[in-house]
CSV table of C-alpha atoms (C1' of nucleotides) in Angstrom, one decimal:
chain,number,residue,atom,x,y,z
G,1,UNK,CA,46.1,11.9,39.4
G,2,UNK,CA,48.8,10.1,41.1
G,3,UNK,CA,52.4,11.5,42.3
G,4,UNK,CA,54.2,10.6,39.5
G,5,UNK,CA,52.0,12.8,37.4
G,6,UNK,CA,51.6,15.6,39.4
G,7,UNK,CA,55.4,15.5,39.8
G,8,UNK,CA,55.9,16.0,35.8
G,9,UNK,CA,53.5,18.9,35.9
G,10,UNK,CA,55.5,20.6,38.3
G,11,UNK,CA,58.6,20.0,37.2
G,12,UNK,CA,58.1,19.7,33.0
G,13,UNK,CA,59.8,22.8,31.2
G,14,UNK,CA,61.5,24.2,33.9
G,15,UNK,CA,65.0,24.6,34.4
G,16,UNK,CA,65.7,22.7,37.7
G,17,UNK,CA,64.1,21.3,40.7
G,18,UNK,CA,65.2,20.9,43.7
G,19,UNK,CA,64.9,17.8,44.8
G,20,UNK,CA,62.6,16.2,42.8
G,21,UNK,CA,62.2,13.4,45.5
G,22,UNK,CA,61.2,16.2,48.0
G,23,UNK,CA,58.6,17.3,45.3
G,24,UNK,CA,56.7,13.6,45.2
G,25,UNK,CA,57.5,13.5,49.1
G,26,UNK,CA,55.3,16.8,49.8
G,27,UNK,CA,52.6,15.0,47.4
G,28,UNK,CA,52.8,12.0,49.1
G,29,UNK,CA,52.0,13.6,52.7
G,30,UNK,CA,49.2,15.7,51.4
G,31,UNK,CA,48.5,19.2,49.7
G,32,UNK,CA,51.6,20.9,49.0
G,33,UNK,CA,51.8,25.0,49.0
G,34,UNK,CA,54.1,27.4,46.3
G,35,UNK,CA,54.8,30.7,45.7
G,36,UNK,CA,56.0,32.7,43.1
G,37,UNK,CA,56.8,36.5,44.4
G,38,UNK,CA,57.3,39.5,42.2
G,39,UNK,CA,58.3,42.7,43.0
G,40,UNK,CA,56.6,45.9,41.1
G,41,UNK,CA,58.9,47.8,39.2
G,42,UNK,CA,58.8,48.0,35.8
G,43,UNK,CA,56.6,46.9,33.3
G,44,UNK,CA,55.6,43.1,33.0
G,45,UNK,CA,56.3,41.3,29.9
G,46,UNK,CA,56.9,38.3,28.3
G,47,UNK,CA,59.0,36.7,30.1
G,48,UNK,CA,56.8,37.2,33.3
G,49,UNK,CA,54.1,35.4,31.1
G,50,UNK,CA,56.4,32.3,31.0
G,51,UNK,CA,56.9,31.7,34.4
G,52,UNK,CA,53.0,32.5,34.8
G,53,UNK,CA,51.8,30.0,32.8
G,54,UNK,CA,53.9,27.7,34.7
G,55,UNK,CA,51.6,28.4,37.7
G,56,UNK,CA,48.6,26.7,35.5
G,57,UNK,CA,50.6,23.3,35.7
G,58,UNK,CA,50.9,23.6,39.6
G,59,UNK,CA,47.2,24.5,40.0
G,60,UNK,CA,46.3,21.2,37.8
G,61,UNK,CA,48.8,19.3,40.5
G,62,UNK,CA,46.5,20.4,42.9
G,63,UNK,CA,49.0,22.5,44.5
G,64,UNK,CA,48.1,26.1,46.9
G,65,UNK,CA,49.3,28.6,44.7
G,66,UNK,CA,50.3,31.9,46.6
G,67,UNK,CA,51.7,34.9,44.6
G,68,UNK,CA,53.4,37.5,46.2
G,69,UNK,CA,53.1,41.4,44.9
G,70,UNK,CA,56.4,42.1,46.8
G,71,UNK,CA,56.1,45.6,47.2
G,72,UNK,CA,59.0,47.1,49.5
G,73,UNK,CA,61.2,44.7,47.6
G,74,UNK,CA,60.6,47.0,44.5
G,75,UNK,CA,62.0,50.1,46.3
G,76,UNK,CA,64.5,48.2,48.5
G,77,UNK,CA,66.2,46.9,44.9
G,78,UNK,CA,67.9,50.4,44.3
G,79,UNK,CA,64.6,52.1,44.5
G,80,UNK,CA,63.8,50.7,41.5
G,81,UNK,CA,60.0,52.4,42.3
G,82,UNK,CA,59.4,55.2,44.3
G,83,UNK,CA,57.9,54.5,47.4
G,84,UNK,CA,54.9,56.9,46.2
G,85,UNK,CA,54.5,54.5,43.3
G,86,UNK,CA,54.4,51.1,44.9
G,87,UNK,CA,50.2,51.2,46.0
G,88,UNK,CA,49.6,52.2,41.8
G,89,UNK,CA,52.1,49.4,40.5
G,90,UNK,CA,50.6,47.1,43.0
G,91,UNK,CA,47.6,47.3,42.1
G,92,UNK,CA,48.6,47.4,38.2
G,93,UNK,CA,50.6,44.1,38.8
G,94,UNK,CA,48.3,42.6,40.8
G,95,UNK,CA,45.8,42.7,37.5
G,96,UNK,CA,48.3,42.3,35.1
G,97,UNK,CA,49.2,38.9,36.5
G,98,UNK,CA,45.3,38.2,36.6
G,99,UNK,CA,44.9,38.5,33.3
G,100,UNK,CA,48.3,36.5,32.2
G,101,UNK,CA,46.8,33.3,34.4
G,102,UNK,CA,43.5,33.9,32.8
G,103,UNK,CA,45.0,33.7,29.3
G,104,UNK,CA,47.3,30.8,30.1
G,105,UNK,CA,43.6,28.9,30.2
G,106,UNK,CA,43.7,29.0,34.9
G,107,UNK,CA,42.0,30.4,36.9
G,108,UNK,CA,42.9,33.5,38.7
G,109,UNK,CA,40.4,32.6,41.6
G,110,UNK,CA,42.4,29.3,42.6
G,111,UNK,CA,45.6,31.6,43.4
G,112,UNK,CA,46.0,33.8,46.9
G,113,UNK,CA,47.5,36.8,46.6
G,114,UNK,CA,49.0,38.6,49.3
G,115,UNK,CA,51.0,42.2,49.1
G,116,UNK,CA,54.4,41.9,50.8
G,117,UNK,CA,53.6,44.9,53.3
G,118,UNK,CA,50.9,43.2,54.6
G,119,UNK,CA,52.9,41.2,56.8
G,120,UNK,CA,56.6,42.2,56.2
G,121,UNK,CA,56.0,45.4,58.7
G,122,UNK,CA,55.4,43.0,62.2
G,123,UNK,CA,57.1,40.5,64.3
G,124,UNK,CA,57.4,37.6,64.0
G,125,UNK,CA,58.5,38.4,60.5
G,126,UNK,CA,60.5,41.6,61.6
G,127,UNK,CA,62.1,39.7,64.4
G,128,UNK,CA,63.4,36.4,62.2
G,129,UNK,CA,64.9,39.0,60.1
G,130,UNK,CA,66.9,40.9,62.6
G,131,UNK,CA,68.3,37.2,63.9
G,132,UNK,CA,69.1,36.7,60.1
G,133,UNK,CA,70.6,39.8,59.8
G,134,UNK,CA,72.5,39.1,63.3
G,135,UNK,CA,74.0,36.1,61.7
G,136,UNK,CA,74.5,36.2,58.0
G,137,UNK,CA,77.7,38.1,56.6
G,138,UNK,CA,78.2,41.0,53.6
G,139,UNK,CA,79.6,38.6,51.6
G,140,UNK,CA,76.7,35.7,51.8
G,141,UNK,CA,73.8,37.9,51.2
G,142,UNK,CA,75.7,40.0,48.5
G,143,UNK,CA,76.6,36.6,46.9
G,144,UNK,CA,72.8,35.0,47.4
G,145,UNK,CA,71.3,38.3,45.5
G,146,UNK,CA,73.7,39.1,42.9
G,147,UNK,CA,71.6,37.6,40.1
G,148,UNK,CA,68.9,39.4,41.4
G,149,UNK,CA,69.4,42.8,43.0
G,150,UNK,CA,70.6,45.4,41.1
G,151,UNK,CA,74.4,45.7,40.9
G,152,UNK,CA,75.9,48.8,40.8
G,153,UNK,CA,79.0,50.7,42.2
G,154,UNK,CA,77.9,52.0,45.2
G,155,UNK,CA,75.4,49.2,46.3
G,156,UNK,CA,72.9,50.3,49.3
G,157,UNK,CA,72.1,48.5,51.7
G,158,UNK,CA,68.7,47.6,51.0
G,159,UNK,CA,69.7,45.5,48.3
G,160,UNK,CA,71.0,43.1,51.3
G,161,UNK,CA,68.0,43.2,53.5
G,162,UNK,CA,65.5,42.3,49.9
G,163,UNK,CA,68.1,38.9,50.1
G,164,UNK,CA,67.5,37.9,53.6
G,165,UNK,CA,64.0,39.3,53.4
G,166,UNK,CA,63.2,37.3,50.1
G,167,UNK,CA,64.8,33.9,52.2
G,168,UNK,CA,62.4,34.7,54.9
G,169,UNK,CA,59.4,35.0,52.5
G,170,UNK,CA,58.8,31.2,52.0
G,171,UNK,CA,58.7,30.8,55.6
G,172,UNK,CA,56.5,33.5,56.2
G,173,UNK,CA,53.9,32.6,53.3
G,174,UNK,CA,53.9,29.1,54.6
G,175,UNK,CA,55.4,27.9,51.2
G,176,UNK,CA,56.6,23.8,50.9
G,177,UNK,CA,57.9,24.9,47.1
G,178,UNK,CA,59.6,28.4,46.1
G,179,UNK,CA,59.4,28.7,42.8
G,180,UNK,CA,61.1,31.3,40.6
G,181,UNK,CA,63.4,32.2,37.9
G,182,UNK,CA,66.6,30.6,37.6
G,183,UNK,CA,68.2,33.6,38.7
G,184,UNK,CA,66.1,33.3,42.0
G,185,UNK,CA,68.2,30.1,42.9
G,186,UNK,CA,70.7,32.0,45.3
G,187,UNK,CA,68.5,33.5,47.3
G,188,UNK,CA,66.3,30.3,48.1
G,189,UNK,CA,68.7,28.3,48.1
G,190,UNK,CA,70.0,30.7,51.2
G,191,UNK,CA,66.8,30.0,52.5
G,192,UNK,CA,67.5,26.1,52.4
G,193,UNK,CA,70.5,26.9,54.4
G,194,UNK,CA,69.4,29.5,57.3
G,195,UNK,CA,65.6,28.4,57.5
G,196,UNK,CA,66.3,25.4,59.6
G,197,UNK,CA,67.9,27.4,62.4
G,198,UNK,CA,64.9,29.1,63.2
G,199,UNK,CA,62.5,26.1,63.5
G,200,UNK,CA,61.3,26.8,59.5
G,201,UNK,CA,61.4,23.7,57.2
G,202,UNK,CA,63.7,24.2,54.2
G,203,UNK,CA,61.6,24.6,50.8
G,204,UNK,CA,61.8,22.5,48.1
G,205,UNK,CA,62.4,25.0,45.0
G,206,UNK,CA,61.4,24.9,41.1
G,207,UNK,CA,63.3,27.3,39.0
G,208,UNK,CA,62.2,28.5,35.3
G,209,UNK,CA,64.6,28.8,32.7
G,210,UNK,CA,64.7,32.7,32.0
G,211,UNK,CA,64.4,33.8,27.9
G,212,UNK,CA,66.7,34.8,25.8
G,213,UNK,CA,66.4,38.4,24.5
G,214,UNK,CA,65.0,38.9,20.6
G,215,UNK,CA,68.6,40.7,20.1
G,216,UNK,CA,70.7,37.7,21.0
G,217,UNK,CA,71.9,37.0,24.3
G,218,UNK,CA,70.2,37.3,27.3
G,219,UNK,CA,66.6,39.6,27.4
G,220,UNK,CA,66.9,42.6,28.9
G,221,UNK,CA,64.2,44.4,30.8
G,222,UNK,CA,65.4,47.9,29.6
G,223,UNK,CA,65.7,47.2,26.4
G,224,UNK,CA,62.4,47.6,24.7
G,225,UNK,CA,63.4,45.6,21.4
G,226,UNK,CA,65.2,42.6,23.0
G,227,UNK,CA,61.2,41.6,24.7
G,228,UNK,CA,57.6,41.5,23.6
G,229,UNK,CA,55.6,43.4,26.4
G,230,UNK,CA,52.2,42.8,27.1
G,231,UNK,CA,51.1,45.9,26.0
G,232,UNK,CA,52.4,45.3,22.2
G,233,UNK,CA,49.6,45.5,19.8
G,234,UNK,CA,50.1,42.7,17.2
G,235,UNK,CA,52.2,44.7,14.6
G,236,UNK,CA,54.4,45.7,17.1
G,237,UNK,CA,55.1,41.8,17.6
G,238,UNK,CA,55.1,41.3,14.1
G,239,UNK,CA,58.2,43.5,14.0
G,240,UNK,CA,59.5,42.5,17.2
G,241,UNK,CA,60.0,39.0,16.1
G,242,UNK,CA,61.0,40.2,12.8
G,243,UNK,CA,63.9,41.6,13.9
G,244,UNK,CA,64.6,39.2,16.4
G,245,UNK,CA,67.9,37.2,16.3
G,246,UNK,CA,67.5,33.7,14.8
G,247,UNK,CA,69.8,31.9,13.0
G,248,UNK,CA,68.5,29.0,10.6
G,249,UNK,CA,69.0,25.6,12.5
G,250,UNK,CA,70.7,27.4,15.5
G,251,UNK,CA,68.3,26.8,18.6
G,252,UNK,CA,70.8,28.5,21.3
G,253,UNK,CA,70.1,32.0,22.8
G,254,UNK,CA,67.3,31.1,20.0
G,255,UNK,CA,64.3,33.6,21.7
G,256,UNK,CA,61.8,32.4,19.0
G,257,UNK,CA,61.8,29.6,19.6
G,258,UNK,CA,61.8,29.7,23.4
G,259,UNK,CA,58.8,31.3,22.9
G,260,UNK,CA,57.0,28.5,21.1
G,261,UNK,CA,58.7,26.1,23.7
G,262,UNK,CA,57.5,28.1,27.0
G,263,UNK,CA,54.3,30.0,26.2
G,264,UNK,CA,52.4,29.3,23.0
G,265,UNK,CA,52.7,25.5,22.8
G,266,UNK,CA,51.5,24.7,26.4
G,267,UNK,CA,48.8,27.8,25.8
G,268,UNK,CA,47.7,25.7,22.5
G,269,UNK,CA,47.7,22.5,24.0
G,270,UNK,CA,45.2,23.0,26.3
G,271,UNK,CA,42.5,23.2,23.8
G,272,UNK,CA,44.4,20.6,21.4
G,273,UNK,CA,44.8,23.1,18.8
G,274,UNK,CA,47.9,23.2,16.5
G,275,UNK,CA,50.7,25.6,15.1
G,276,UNK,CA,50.4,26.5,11.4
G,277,UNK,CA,53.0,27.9,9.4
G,278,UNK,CA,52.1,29.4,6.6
G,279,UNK,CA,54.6,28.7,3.6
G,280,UNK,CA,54.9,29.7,0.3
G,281,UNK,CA,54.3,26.8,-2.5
G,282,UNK,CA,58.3,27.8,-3.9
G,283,UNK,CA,59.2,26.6,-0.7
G,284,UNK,CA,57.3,23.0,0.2
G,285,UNK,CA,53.5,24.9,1.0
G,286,UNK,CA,52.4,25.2,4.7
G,287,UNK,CA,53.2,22.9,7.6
G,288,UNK,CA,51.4,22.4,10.9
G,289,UNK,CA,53.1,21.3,14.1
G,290,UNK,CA,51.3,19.6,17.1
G,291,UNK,CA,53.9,20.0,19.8
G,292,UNK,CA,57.3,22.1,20.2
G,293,UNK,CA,59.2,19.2,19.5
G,294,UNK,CA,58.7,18.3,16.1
G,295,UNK,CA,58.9,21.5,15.0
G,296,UNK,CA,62.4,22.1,16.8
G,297,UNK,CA,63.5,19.1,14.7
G,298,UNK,CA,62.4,21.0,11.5
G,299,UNK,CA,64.5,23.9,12.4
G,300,UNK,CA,67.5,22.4,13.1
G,301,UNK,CA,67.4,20.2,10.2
G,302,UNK,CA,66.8,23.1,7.9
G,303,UNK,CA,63.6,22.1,7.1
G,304,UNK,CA,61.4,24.6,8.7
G,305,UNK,CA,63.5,28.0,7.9
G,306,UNK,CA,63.4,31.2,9.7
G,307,UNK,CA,61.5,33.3,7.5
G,308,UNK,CA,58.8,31.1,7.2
G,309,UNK,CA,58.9,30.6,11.6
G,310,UNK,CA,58.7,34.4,12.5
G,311,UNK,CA,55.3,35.6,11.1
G,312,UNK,CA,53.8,32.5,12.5
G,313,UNK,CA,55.0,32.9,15.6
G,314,UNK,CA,54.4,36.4,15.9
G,315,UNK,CA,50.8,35.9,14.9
G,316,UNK,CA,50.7,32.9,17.6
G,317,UNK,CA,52.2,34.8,20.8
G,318,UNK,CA,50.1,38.1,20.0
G,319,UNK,CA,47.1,35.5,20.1
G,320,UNK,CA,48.1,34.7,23.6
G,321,UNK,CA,49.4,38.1,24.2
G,322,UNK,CA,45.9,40.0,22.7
G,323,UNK,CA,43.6,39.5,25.8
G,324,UNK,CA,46.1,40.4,28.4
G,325,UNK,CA,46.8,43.7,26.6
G,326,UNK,CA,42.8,44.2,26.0
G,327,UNK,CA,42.1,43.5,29.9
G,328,UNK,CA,45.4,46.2,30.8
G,329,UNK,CA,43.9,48.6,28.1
G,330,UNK,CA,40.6,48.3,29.3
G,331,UNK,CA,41.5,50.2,32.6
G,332,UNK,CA,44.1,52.7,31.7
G,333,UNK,CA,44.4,54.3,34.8
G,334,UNK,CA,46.2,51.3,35.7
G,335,UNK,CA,49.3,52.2,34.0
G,336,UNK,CA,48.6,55.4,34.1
G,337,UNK,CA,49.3,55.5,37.9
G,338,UNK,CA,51.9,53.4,38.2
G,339,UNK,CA,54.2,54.9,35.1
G,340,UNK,CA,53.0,58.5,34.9
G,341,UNK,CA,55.9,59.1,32.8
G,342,UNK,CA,55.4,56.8,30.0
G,343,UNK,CA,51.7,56.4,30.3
G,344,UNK,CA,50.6,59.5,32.1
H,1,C,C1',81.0,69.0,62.3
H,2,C,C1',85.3,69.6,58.9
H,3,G,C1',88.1,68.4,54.3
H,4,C,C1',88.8,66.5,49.4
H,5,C,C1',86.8,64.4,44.7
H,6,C,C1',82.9,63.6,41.0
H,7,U,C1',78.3,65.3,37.8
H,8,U,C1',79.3,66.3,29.5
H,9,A,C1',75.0,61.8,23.9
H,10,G,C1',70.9,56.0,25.9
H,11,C,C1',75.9,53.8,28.3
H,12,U,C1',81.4,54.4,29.4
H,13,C,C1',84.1,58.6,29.2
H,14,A,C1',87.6,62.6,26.7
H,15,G,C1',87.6,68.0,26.4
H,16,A,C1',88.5,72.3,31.6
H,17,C,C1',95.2,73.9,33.6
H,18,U,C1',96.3,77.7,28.2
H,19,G,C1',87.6,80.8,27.6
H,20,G,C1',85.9,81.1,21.0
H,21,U,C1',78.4,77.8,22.2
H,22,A,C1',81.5,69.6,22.1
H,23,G,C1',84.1,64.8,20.7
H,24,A,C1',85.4,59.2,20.8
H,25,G,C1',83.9,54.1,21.6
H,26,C,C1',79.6,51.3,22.4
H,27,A,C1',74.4,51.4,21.5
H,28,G,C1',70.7,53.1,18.0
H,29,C,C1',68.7,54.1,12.9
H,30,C,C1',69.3,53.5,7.4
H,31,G,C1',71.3,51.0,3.2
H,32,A,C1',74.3,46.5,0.8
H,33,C,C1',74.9,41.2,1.3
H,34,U,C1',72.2,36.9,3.0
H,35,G,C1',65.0,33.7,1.6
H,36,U,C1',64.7,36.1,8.6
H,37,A,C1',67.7,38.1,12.2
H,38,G,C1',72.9,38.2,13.4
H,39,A,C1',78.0,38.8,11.6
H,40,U,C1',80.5,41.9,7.9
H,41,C,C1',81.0,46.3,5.1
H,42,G,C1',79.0,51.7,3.8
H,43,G,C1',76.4,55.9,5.7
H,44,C,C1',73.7,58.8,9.5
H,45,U,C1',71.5,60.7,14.0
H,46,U,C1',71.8,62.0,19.1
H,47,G,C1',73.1,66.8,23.9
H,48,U,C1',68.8,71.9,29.2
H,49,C,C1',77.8,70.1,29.0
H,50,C,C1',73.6,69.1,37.1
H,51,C,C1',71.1,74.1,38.5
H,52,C,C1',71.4,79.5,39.7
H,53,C,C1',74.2,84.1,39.8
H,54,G,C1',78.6,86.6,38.3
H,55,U,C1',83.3,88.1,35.2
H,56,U,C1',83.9,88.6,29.8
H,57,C,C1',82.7,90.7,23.2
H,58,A,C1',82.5,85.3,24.2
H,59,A,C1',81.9,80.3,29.7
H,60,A,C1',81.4,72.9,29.4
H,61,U,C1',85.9,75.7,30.6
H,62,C,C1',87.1,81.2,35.2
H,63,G,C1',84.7,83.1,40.2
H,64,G,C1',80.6,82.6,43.9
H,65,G,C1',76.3,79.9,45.7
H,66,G,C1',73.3,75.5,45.5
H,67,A,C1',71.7,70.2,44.5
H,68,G,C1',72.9,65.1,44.0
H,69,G,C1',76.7,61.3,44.6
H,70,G,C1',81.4,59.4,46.4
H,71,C,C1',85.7,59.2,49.8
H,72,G,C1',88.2,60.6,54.1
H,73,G,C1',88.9,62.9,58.9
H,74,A,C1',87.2,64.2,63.7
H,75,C,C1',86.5,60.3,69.6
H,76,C,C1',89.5,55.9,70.8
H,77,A,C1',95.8,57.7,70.5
RNA sequence: CCGCCCUUAGCUCAGACUGGUAGAGCAGCCGACUGUAGAUCGGCUUGUCCCCCGUUCAAAUCGGGGAGGGCGGACCA
């Protein structure tokens, strides 16, 4: 595979790259290194599956794929999990991300996986973090993190330190590429910026474009309608995406659709199979769609209408969703740990 | 260490001074209209009023204690 190829798999579907001439550069001197950290605090979903099937594309590159399980990050953001907690929802997201690569058609076996505490506890991390913290003001790191830390009224000060700490990460992992969701882009791009001063080189970054919620807008974690989670059995995606905002020909804030776009075409691809929609005679019989494209056209022109899109899809994401949730169900102790409320 | 303020529905809050076991907006749910959903109409639901003790026929409301959160002071003057 040469550079220019490698260089679309990295960067196709994803919502910017930074630089793309740093991208073919790193490919160009050798065998480049990403990571992709996640801190354990609620329940994965579907949006998590997005970005994780993105990890398949930079595995086929032939790029060192390193996720992080960034535990103290999960109770630095406002203690989003307890400190008790963050051994059982390691673990659980540890697996849980397993079994998302597994059913995005990669293997789990190519990737590294490291646990933030293994190495965030001891110099020389501690140290480059204390000179960070030495020289970066309230107002940059508060700025950096605000589309990712928690904002609320009386902010602590942890949320700061899970900034500076989340620059330093790239460094510490070794990482050429940072790659993330959109919202992630303040924080690395901090990390272009202060990473040089301390003998680090500055990553290049990839960001993912983040879904729209099934309720219009933008998805919200707390909000159990507005996502699929990876737990939903296939009726419960059924009426998910039933009731899921999608105006005929619309395709903004359109989270059907990005769904097709980001997870199940790329998943169907990979075997060459193809998207059926099953369509009653009244209305012009079935169709059948080989890539997201076409069948985008179809929407917008009115062609392909929305009634006819959302059992099809449902039935096509729970086919992707289906083994993750077998694999998590398999073993409930795993949620059972790490959310003894809901799943105790 | 001292002082002041806050805690009521999933969320933001009203009600407290002048005790009579609680309300609004938003969210949510259900119908109508759309070949989906949304929007728009119509209807509905929701509560250990932070905890304990006391006063009282009666406490979200008054008194005492406690917990959690916030702000300020105390040194420099």
């Amino acid at each position: 595979m040469d550079t220019a190829e490698r260089t679309n798999l990295v960067t196709r579907f994803t919502e910017e790259v930074v630089t793309e001439s740093e991208i073919e550069s790193l490919f160009e001197e050798g065998t480049p290194s990403a990571y992709i950290g996640y801190a354990p605090t609620g329940e994965m979903h579907i949006g998590h599956f997005t970005t994780m099937r993105k990890l398949a594309d930079f595995l086929e590159a032939g790029i060192e794929v390193t996720v992080l399980v960034a535990d103290l990050h999960a109770h630095l953001d406002d203690e989003k999990s307890p400190f008790e907690l963050l051994d059982a929802r390691s673990t659980y997201y540890r697996t849980a991300i397993e079994a998302m690569i597994e059913a995005a058609g990669a293997n789990p076996d190519g990737i590294e996986f490291v646990r933030g505490t293994e190495y965030q506890l001891e110099a020389p991390y501690t140290l480059d973090l204390y000179r960070m913290l030495a020289e970066t003001t309230l107002s940059r790191a508060q700025r950096a993190g605000s589309e990712v830390v928690r904002q609320s009224e009386n902010p602590k000060l942890g949320g700061l330190v899970y900034t500076l700490m989340q620059s330093l990460d790239v460094a510490a992992l070794d990482a050429d590429i940072a790659y993330g969701g959109i919202d992630q882009r303040g924080i690395y791009m901090l990390s272009r910026e202060i990473l040089p001063g301390h003998g680090y080189q500055k990553p290049a970054c990839v960001f993912a474009p983040l879904l729209s919620g099934l309720s219009g807008g933008k998805m919200s974690a707390s909000e159990d309608e507005s996502k699929v989670n990876l737990t939903d059995d296939d009726e419960t995606i059924a009426e998910k995406i039933q009731g899921a905002y999608c105006p005929a020909g619309e395709v903004a804030d359109n989270g059907v659709l990005e769904y097709l776009r980001y997870l199940v075409f790329p998943v169907l691809s990979q075997d060459n199979r193809s998207f059926l929609v099953e369509r009653p005679e009244k209305y012009g019989g079935n169709l059948e769609y080989e890539a997201y494209e076409p069948l985008e056209e179809a929407f917008v022109s009115g062609e392909l209408h929305p009634a006819d899109l959302k059992p099809a899809a449902a039935a096509a994401i729970a086919e992707v969703v289906d083994p993750v949730r077998e694999r998590l169900l398999d073993e409930p102790e795993l949620l059972a740990d790490a959310y003894p409320e809901t799943h105790g």
